Short mmCIF file of C-alpha atoms in Angstrom, two decimals:
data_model
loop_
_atom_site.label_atom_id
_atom_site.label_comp_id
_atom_site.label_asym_id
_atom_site.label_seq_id
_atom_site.Cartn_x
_atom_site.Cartn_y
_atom_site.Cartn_z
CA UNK I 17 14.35 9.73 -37.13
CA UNK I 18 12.80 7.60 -34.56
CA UNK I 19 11.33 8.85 -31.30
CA UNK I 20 10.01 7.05 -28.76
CA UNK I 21 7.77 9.10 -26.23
CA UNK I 22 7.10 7.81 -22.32
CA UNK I 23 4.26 9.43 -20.79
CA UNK I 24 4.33 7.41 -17.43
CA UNK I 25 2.09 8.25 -14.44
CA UNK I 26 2.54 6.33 -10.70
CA UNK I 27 1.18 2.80 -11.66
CA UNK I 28 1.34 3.31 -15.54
CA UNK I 29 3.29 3.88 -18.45
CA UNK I 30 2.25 4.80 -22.26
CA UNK I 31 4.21 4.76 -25.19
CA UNK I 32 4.43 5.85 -29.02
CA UNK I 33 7.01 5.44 -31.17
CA UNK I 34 7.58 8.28 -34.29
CA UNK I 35 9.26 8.25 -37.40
CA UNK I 36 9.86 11.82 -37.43
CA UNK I 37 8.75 14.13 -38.81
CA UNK I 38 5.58 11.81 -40.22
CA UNK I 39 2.73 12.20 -37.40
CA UNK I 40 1.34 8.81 -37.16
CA UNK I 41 3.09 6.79 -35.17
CA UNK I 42 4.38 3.56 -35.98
CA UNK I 43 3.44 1.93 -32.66
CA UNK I 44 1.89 2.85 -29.29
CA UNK I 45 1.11 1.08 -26.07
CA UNK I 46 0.43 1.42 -22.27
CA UNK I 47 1.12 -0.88 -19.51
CA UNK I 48 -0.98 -0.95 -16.66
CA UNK I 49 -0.84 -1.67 -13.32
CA UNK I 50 2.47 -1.39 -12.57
CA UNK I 51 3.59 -2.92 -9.12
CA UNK I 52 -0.12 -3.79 -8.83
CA UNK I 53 -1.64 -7.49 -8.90
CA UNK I 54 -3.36 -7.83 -12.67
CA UNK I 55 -0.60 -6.28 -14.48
CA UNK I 56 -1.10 -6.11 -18.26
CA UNK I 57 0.93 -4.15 -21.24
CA UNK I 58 -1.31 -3.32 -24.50
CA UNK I 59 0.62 -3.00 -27.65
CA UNK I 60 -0.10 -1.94 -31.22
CA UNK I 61 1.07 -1.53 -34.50
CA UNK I 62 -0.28 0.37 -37.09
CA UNK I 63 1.48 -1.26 -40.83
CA UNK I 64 0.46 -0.20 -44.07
CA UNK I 65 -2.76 1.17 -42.85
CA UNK I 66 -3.96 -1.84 -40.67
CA UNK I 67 -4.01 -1.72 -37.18
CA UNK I 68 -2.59 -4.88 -34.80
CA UNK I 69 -3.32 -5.39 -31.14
CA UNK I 70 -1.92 -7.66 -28.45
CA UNK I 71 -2.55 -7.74 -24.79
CA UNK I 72 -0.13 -9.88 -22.26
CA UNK I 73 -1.33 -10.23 -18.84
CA UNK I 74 1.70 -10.47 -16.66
CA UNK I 75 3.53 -9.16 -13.33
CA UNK I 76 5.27 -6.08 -13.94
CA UNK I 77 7.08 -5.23 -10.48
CA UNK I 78 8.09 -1.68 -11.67
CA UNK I 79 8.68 1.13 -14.64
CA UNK I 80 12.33 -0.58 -15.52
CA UNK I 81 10.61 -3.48 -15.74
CA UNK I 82 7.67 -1.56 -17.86
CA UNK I 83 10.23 -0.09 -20.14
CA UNK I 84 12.15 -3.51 -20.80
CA UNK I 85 8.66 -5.22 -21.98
CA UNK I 86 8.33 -2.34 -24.49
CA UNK I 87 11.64 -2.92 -25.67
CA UNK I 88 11.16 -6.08 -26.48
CA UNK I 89 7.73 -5.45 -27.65
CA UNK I 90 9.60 -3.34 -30.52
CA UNK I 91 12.95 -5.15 -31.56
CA UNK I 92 11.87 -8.73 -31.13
CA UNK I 93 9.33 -10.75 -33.24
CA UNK I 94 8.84 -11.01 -36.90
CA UNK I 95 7.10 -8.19 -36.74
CA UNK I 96 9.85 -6.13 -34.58
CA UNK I 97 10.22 -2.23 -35.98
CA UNK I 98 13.80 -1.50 -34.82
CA UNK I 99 16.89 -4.07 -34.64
CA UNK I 100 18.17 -2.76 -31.28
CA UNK I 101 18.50 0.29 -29.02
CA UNK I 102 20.53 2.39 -31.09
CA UNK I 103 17.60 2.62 -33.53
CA UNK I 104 16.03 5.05 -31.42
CA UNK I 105 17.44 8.33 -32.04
CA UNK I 106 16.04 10.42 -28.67
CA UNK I 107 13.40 9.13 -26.24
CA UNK I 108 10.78 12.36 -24.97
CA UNK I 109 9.68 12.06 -21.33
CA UNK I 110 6.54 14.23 -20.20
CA UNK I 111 7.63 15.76 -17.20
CA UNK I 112 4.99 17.28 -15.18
CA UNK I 113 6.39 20.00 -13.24
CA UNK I 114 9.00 22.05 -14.25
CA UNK I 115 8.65 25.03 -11.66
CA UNK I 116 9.74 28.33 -13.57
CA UNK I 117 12.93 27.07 -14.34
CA UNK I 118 11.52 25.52 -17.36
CA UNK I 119 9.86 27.37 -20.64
CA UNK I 120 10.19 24.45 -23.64
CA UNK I 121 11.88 21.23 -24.48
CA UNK I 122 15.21 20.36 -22.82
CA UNK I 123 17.79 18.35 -23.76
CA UNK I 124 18.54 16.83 -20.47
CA UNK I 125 21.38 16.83 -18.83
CA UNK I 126 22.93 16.21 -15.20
CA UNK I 127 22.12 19.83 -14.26
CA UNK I 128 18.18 19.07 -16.05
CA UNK I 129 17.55 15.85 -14.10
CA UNK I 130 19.37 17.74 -10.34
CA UNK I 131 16.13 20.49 -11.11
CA UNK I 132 13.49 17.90 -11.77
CA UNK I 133 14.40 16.08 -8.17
CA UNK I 134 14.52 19.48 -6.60
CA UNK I 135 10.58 19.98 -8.31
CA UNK I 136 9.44 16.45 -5.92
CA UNK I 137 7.68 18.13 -3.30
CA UNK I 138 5.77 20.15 -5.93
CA UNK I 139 4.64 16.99 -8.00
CA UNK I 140 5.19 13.82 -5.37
CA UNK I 141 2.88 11.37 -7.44
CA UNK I 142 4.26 11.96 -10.69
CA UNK I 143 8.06 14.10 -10.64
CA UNK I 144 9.50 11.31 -8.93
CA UNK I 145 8.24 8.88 -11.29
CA UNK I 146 9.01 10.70 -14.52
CA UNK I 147 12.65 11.19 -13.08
CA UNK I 148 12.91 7.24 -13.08
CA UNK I 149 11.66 6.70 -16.16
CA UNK I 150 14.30 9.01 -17.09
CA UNK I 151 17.15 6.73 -15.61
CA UNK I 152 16.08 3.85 -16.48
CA UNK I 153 15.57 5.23 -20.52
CA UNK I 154 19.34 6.45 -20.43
CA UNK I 155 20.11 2.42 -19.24
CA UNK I 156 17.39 1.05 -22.08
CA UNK I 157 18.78 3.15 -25.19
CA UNK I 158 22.37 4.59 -23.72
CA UNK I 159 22.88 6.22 -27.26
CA UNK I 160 19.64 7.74 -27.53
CA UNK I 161 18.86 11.86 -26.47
CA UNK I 162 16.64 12.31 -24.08
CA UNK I 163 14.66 15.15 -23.53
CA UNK I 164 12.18 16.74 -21.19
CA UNK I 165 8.95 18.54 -22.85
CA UNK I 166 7.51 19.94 -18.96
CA UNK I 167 3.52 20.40 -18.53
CA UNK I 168 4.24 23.44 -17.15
CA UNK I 169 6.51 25.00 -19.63
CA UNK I 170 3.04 26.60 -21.75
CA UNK I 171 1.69 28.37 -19.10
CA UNK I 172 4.97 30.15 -17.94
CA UNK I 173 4.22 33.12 -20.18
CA UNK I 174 1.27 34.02 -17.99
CA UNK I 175 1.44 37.34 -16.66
CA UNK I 176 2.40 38.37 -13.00
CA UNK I 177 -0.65 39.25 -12.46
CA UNK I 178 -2.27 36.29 -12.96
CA UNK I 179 -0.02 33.64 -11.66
CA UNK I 180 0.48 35.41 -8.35
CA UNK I 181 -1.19 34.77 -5.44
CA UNK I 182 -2.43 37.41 -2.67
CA UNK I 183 -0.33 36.30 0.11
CA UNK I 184 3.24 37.63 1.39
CA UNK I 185 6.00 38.17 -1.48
CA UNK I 186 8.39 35.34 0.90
CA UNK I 187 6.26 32.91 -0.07
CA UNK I 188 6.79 33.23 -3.76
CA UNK I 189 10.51 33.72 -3.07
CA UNK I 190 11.23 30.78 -0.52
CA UNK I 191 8.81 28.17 -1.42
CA UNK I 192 7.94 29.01 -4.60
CA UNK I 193 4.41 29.47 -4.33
CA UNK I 194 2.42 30.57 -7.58
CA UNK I 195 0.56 29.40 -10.23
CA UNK I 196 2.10 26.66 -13.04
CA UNK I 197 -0.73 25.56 -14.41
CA UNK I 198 -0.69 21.89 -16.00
CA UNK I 199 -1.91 20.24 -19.26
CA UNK I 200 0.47 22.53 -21.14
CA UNK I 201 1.47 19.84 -23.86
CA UNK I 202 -2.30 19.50 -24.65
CA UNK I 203 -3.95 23.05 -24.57
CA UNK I 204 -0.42 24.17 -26.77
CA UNK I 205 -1.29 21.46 -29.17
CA UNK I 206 -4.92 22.14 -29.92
CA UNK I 207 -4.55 25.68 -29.86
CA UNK I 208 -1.47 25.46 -32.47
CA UNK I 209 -4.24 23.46 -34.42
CA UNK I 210 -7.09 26.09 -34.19
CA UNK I 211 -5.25 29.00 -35.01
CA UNK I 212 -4.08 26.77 -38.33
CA UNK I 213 -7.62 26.18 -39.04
CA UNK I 214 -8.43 29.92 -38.41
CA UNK I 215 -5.87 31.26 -39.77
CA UNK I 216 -5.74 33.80 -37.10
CA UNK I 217 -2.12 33.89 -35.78
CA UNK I 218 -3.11 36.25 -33.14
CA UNK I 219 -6.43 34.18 -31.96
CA UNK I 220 -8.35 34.59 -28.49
CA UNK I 221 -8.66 31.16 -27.53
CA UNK I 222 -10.11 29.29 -24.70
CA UNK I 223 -9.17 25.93 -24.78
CA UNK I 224 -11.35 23.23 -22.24
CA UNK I 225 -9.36 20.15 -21.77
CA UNK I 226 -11.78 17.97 -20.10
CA UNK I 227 -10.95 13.89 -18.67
CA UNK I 228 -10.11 12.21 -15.50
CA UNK I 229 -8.30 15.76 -15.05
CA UNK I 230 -10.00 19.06 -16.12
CA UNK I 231 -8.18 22.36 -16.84
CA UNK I 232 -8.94 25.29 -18.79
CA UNK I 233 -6.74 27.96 -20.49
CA UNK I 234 -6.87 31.62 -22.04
CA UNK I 235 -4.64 31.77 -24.91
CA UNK I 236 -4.16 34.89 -26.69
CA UNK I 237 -1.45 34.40 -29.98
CA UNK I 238 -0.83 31.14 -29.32
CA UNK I 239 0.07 31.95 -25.82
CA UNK I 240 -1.38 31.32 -22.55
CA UNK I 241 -2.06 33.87 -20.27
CA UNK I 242 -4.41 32.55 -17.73
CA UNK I 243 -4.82 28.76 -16.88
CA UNK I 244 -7.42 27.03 -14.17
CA UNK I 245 -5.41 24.81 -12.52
CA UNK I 246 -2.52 26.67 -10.41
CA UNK I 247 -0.13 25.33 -8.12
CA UNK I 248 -1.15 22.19 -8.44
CA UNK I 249 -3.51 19.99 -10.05
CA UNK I 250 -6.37 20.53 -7.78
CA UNK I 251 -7.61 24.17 -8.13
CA UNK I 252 -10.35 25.20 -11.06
CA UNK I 253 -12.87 22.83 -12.77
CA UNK I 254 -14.81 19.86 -10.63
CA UNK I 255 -13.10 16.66 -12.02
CA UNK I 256 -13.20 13.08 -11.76
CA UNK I 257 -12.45 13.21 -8.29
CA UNK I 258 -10.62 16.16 -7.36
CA UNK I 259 -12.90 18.70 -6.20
CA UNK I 260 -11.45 21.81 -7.88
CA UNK I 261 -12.32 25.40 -6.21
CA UNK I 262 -13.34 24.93 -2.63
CA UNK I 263 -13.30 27.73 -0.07
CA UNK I 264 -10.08 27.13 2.16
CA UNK I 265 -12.35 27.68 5.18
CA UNK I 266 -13.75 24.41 4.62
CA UNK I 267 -10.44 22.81 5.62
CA UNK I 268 -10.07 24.92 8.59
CA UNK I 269 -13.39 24.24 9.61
CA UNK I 270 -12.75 20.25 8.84
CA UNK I 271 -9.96 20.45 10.64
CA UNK I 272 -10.64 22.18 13.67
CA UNK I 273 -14.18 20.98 14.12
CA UNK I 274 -13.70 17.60 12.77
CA UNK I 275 -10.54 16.47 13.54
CA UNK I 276 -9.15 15.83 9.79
CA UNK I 277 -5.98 14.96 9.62
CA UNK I 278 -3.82 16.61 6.36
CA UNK I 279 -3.55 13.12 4.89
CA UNK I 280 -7.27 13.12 5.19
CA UNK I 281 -7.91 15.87 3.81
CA UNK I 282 -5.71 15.63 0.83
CA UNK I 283 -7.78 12.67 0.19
CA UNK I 284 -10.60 14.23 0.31
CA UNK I 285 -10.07 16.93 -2.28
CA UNK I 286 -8.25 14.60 -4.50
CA UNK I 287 -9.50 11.15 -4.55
CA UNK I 288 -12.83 11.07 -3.03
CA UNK I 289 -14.65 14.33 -4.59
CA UNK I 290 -15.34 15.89 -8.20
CA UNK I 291 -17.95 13.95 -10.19
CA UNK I 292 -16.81 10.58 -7.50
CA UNK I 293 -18.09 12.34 -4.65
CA UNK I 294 -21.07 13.95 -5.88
CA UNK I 295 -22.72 11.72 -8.13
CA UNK I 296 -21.27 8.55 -7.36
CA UNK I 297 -18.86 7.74 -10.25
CA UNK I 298 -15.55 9.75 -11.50
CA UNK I 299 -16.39 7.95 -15.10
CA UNK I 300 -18.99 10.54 -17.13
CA UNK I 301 -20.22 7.27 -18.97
CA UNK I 302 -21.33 5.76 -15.78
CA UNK I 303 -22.73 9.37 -14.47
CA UNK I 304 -24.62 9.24 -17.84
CA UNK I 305 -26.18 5.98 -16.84
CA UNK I 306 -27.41 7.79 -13.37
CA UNK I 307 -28.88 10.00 -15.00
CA UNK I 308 -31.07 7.73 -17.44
CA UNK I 309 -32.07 5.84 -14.39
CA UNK I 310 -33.30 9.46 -12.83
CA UNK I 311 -30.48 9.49 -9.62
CA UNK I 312 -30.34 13.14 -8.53
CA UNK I 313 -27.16 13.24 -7.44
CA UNK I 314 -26.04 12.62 -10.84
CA UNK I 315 -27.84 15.09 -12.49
CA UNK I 316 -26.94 17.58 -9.90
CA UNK I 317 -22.91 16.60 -11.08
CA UNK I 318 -23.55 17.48 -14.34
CA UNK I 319 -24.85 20.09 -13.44
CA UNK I 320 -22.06 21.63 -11.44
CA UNK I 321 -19.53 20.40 -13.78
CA UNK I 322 -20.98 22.40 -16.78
CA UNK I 323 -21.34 25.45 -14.33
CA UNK I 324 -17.85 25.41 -13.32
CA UNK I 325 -16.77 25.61 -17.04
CA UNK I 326 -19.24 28.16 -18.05
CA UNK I 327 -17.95 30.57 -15.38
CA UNK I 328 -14.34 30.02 -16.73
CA UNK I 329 -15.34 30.52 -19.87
CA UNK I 330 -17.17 33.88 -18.72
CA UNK I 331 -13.58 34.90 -16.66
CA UNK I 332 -11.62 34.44 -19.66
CA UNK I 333 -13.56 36.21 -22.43
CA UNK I 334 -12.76 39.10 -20.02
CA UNK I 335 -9.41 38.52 -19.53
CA UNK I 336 -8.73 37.99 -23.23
CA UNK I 337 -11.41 40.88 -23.86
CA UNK I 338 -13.53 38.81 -26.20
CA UNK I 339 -12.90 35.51 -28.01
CA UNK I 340 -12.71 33.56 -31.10
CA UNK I 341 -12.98 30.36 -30.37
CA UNK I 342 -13.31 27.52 -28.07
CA UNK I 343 -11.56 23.92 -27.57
CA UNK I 344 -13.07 21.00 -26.69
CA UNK I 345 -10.56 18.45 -25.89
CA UNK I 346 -9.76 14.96 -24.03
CA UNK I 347 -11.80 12.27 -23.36
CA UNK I 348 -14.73 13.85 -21.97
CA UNK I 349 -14.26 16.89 -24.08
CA UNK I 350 -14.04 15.09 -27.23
CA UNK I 351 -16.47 11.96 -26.92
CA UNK I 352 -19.23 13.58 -24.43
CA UNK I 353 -21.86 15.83 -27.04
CA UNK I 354 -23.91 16.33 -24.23
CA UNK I 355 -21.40 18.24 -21.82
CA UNK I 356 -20.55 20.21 -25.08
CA UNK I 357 -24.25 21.01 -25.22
CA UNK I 358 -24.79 22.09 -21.39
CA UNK I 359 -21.50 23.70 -21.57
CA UNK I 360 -22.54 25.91 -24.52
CA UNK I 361 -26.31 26.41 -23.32
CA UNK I 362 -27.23 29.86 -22.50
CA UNK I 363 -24.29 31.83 -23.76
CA UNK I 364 -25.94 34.12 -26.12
CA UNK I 365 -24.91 37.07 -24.44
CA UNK I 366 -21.52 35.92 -25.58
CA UNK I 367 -22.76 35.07 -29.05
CA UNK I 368 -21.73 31.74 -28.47
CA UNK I 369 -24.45 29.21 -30.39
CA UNK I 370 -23.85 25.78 -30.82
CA UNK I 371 -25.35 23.67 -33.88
CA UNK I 372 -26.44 20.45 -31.95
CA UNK I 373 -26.98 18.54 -35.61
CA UNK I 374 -22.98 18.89 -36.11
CA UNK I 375 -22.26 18.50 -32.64
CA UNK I 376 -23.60 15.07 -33.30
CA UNK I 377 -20.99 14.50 -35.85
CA UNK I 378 -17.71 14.31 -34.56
CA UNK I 379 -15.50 11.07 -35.51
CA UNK I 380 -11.76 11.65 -34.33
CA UNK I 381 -10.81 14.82 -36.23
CA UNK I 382 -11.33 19.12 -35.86
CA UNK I 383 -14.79 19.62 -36.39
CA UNK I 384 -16.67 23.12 -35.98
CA UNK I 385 -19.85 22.41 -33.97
CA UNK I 386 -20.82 26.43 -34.00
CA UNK I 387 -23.97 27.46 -35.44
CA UNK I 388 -24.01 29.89 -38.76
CA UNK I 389 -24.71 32.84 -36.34
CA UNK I 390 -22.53 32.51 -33.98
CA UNK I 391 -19.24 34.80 -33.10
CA UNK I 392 -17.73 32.63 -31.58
CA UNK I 393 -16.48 29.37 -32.85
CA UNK I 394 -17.32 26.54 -31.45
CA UNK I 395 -14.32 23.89 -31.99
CA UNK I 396 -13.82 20.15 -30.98
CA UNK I 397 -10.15 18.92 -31.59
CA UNK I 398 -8.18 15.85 -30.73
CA UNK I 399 -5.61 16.46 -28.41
CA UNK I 400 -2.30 14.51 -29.24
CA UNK I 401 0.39 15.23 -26.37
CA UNK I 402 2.20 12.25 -27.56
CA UNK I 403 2.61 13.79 -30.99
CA UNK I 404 3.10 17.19 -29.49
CA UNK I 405 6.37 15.94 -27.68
CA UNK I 406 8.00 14.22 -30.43
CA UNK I 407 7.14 17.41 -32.38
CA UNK I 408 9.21 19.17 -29.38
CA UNK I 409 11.88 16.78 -28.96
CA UNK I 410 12.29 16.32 -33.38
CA UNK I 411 12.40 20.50 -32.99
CA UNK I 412 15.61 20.47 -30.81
CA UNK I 413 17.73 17.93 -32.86
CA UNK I 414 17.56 19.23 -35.86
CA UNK I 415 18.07 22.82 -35.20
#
């Protein structure tokens, strides 16, 4: 069963394609700069074990026009994996906000795609954007399902508690106003893998999903129960350039004092702060330069960076009342030994030791980087949220 999986953001689009239920994919790609000078679209195959890349450099004036390249990119050539279309057997769309109406994978339908519009003002850089990717899929492969697998849908099994905010009850009833959570498809993934490798079906987990975008989340039997980020994508760990926790007063005082406007501000907190705004670069490897060359504002990023997590992690071995394990995941999670290091530093009272020889040693796949005394294990694992949705979407035909 093929299954082709969009995960498109405002100016981009990537792609893998699945022969179900097998979990390498056949073919994956990502177009850049959509409806942006220097477009480009990055395909490859992977064919009895070798790996084939091609890049194309040309104008792509928006995602229909994304999504036709791809097409093309997979039925035409000698080297084309489907004859047409009607190869593709369902097409799964990462949706990022779902709102509570959402819990798994949806088939979608009218009704689905009516919520998803409703969800805009929750998610205005990437709901609308999804929701056209949806359209124009339904034009690209008419006979194809199409399904929704939701960022949020992980985290909505957090308790009351925890997902409610200390402000009037009308809030949460008119506007909605609580905590989702986001990077559901990832932290569900890697903590599906680490309770395989434990083989502890009822694991405390804290899983650290650290990129561009940073969350954390407690997971307790393969279930989340407390999650960093909340109503939107902003709150929690410092990040590439989204600030993370800031004291609200600091935009009242910005505002009143300073004249900020709310475009301004928003900005601010999400484009022009996090490891961008203190040490001068929202890419770690170019922080990691700084720091070589001795710039203190650098240093000082990394340094609040690994304090933010370290107090999450401290939260959430209360809230799960001790822990197991913890994920490392995503690009700066996975491929940064350092972080892991600083992050991990100090936490003896939690019997958390980490063996820096192995945490030298990690080349694409789950590795345990804990020391032989520790408690707690110390895991890095390789998130897959493409796989995870086909996984999703392959779940809900063939039931």
């Amino acid at each position: 069963m093929n299954i082709l999986v969009i995960n498109s953001g405002s100016s981009s689009l990537k792609y893998q394609l699945f022969k179900m239920p097998a979990k390498d994919p056949i073919c994956s790609g990502l177009v850049e700069r959509i409806g942006i000078e220097g477009s480009f679209i990055k395909h490859t195959q992977f064919l009895n074990g070798q790996k084939k890349s091609t890049e194309k450099d040309s104008f792509i004036a928006n995602h229909g026009d994304a999504l036709k390249q791809v097409l093309r990119l997979l039925s035409e050539g000698e080297e084309a994996v489907i004859s047409s279309p009607d190869d593709i057997s369902a097409v799964g769309h990462r949706v990022v906000h779902g709102g509570e109406h959402f819990s798994g994978a949806t088939l979608i339908t009218p009704e689905v795609k009516q919520q998803i519009k409703k969800l805009f003002s929750l998610a205005p850089l990437h709901n609308p954007v999804n929701y056209k990717c949806i359209e124009v899929a339904e034009e690209t492969f008419p006979n194809a399902k199409q399904v929704a697998v939701f960022d949020t849908a992980f985290h909505q099994t957090i308790p009351e508690e925890a997902y409610r905010f200390a402000i009037p009850e009308w809030y949460y009833k008119e506007h909605s106003i609580r905590v989702y959570g986001f990077h559901g498809t990832s932290h569900k993934y890697v903590s599906e893998q680490a309770i395989s490798a434990l083989n502890r079906p009822e694991a405390k987990l804290i899983s650290i999903h650290l990129g561009n975008g940073c969350s954390m989340s407690a997971i307790k039997g393969g279930k989340s129960i407390d999650t960093s980020m909340g109503f939107g994508p902003l709150s929690g760990l410092m990040m590439g350039t989204r600030s993370g926790d800031i004291d609200p007063s600091v935009i009242f005082h910005l505002m009143e004092h300073s004249g900020y406007s709310l475009e301004q501000l928003s900005a601010l907190l999400n484009k022009q702060s996090g490891l961008l705004g203190v040490g001068g670069s929202s890419d770690m490897r170019d922080i990691g330069k700084l720091v070589a060359e001795g710039n203190a504002n650098a240093i000082l990023a990394l340094k609040i960076y690994a304090y933010r997590v370290k107090k999450f992690i401290g939260a959430y071995a209360a809230v799960l009342n001790g822990i197991d394990a913890i994920i490392f995941t995503a690009g700066v999670g996975e491929n940064d030994q350092a972080m892991r290091a600083a992050i991990c530093k100090e936490m003896e009272y939690l019997n958390i030791h980490i063996d820096e020889q192995k945490n030298t040693q990690y080349k694409g796949s789950l590795l345990d980087i804990s020391s032989e005394g520790s408690a707690v294990k110390i895991l890095v694992i390789p998130t897959n949220e493409e796989y995870e949705i086909a996984s999703q979407c392959y779940g809900i035909l063939v039931d």
